[in-house]
GROMACS .gro file of C-alpha atoms in nm:
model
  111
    1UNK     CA    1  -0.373   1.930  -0.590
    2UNK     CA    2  -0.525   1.707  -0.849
    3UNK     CA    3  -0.307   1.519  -1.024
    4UNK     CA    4  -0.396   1.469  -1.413
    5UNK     CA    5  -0.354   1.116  -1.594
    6UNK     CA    6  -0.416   1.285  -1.963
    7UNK     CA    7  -0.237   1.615  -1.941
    8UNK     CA    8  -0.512   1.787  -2.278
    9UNK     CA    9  -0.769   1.682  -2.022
   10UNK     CA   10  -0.610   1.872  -1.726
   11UNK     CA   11  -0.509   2.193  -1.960
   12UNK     CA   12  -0.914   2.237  -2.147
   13UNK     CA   13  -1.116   2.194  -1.804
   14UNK     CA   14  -1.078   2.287  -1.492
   15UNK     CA   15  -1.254   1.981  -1.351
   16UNK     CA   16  -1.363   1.576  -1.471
   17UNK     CA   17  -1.485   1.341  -1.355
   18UNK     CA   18  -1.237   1.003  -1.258
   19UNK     CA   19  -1.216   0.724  -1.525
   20UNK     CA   20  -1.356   0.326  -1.339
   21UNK     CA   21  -1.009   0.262  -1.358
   22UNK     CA   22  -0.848   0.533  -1.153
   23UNK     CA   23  -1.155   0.490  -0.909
   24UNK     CA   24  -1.100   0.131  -0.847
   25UNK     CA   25  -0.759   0.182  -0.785
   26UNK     CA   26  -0.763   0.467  -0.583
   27UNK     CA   27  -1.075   0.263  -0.372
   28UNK     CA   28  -0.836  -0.033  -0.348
   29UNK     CA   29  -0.575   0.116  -0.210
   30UNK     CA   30  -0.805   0.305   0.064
   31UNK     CA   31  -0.914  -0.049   0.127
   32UNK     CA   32  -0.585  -0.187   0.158
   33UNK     CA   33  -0.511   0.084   0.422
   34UNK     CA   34  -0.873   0.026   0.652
   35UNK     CA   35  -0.736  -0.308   0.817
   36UNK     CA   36  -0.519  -0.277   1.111
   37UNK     CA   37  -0.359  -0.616   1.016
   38UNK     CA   38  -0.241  -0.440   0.730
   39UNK     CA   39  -0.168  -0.115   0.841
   40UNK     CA   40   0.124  -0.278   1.092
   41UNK     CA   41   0.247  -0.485   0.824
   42UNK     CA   42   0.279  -0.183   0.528
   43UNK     CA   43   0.432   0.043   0.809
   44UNK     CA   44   0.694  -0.222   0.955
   45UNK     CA   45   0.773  -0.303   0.584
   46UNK     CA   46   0.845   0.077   0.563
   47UNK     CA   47   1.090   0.048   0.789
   48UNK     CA   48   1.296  -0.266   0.666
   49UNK     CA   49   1.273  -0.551   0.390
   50UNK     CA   50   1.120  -0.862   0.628
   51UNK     CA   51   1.043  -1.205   0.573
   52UNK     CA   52   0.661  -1.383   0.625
   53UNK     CA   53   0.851  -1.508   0.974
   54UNK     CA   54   1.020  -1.196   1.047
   55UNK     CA   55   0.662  -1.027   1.002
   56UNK     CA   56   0.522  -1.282   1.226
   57UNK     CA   57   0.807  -1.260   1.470
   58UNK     CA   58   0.751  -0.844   1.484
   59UNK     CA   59   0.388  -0.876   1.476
   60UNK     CA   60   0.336  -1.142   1.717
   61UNK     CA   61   0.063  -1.262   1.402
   62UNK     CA   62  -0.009  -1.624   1.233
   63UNK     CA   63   0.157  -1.720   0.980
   64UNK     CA   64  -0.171  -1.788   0.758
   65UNK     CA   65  -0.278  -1.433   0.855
   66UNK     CA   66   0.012  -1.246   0.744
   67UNK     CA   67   0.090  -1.505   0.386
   68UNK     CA   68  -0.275  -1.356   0.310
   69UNK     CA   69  -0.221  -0.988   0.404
   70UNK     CA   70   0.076  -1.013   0.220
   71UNK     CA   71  -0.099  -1.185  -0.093
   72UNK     CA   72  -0.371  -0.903  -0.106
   73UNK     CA   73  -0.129  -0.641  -0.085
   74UNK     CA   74   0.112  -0.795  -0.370
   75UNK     CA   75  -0.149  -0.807  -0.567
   76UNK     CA   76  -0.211  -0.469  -0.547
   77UNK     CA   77   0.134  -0.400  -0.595
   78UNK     CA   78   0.171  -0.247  -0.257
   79UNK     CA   79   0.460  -0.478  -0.168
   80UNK     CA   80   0.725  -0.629  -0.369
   81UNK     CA   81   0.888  -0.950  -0.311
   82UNK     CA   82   1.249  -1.106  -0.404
   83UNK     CA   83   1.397  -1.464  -0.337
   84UNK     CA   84   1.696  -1.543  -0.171
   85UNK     CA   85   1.752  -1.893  -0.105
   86UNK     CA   86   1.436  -2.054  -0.010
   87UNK     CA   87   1.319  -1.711   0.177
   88UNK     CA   88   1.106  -1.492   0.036
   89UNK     CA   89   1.172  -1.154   0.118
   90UNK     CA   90   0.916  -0.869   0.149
   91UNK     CA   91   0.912  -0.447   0.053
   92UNK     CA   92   0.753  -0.183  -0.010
   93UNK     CA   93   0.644  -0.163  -0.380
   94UNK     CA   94   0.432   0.192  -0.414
   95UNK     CA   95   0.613   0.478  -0.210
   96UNK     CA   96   0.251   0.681  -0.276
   97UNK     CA   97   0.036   0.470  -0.042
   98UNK     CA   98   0.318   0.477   0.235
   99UNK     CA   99   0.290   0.830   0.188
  100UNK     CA  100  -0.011   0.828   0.275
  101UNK     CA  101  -0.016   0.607   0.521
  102UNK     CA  102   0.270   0.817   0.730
  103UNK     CA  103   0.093   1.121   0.646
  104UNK     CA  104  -0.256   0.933   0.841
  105UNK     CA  105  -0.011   0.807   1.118
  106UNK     CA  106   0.108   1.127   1.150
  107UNK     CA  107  -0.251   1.335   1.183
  108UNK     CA  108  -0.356   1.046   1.398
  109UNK     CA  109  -0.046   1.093   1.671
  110UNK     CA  110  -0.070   1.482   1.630
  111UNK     CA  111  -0.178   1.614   1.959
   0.00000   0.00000   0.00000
């Protein structure tokens, strides 16, 4: 199913052609989701709201590693984060891409 940004687009063809915009983001996110590193952090973010040294703790990572990972997917606005105290707490911001990334885990562990 193709899903339509501009509605009089979707209803006077049955086919176009993706706007830069909607390809960038789209490539992004498919980007975002090709690096193992951040593959285990999106999916153990799916499961609970974590801290950088909770993620490191789970993970077994660095801490440099995982402050990045967790830049590059904020700024995609994959993740979300919230203060409390002086912790900075980490979730899930785009339910889509974890979608789609428990739909991949899913096909991958099918037998």
């Amino acid at each position: 199913m193709i899903i339509y940004r501009n509605e009089e687009k979707a209803m006077s063809t049955s086919y176009y052609d993706l706007d830069q915009e909607t390809l960038f983001i789209v490539s992004q996110s498919f980007k975002a989701l090709s690096d193992p590193t951040r593959i285990r952090i999106l999916h153990l973010l799916a499961n609970k709201e974590c801290s950088v040294g909770e993620i490191v703790e789970q993970l077994e990572l660095g801490q440099s590693t995982v402050s990045h990972q967790l830049r590059f997917l904020k700024n995609l606005r994959l993740v979300k984060s919230r203060r409390a105290g002086t912790t900075i707490y980490y979730s899930p911001q785009d339910e889509h891409v974890l979608d789609i990334l428990e739909k991949t885990i899913e096909h991958a562990t099918h037998d």
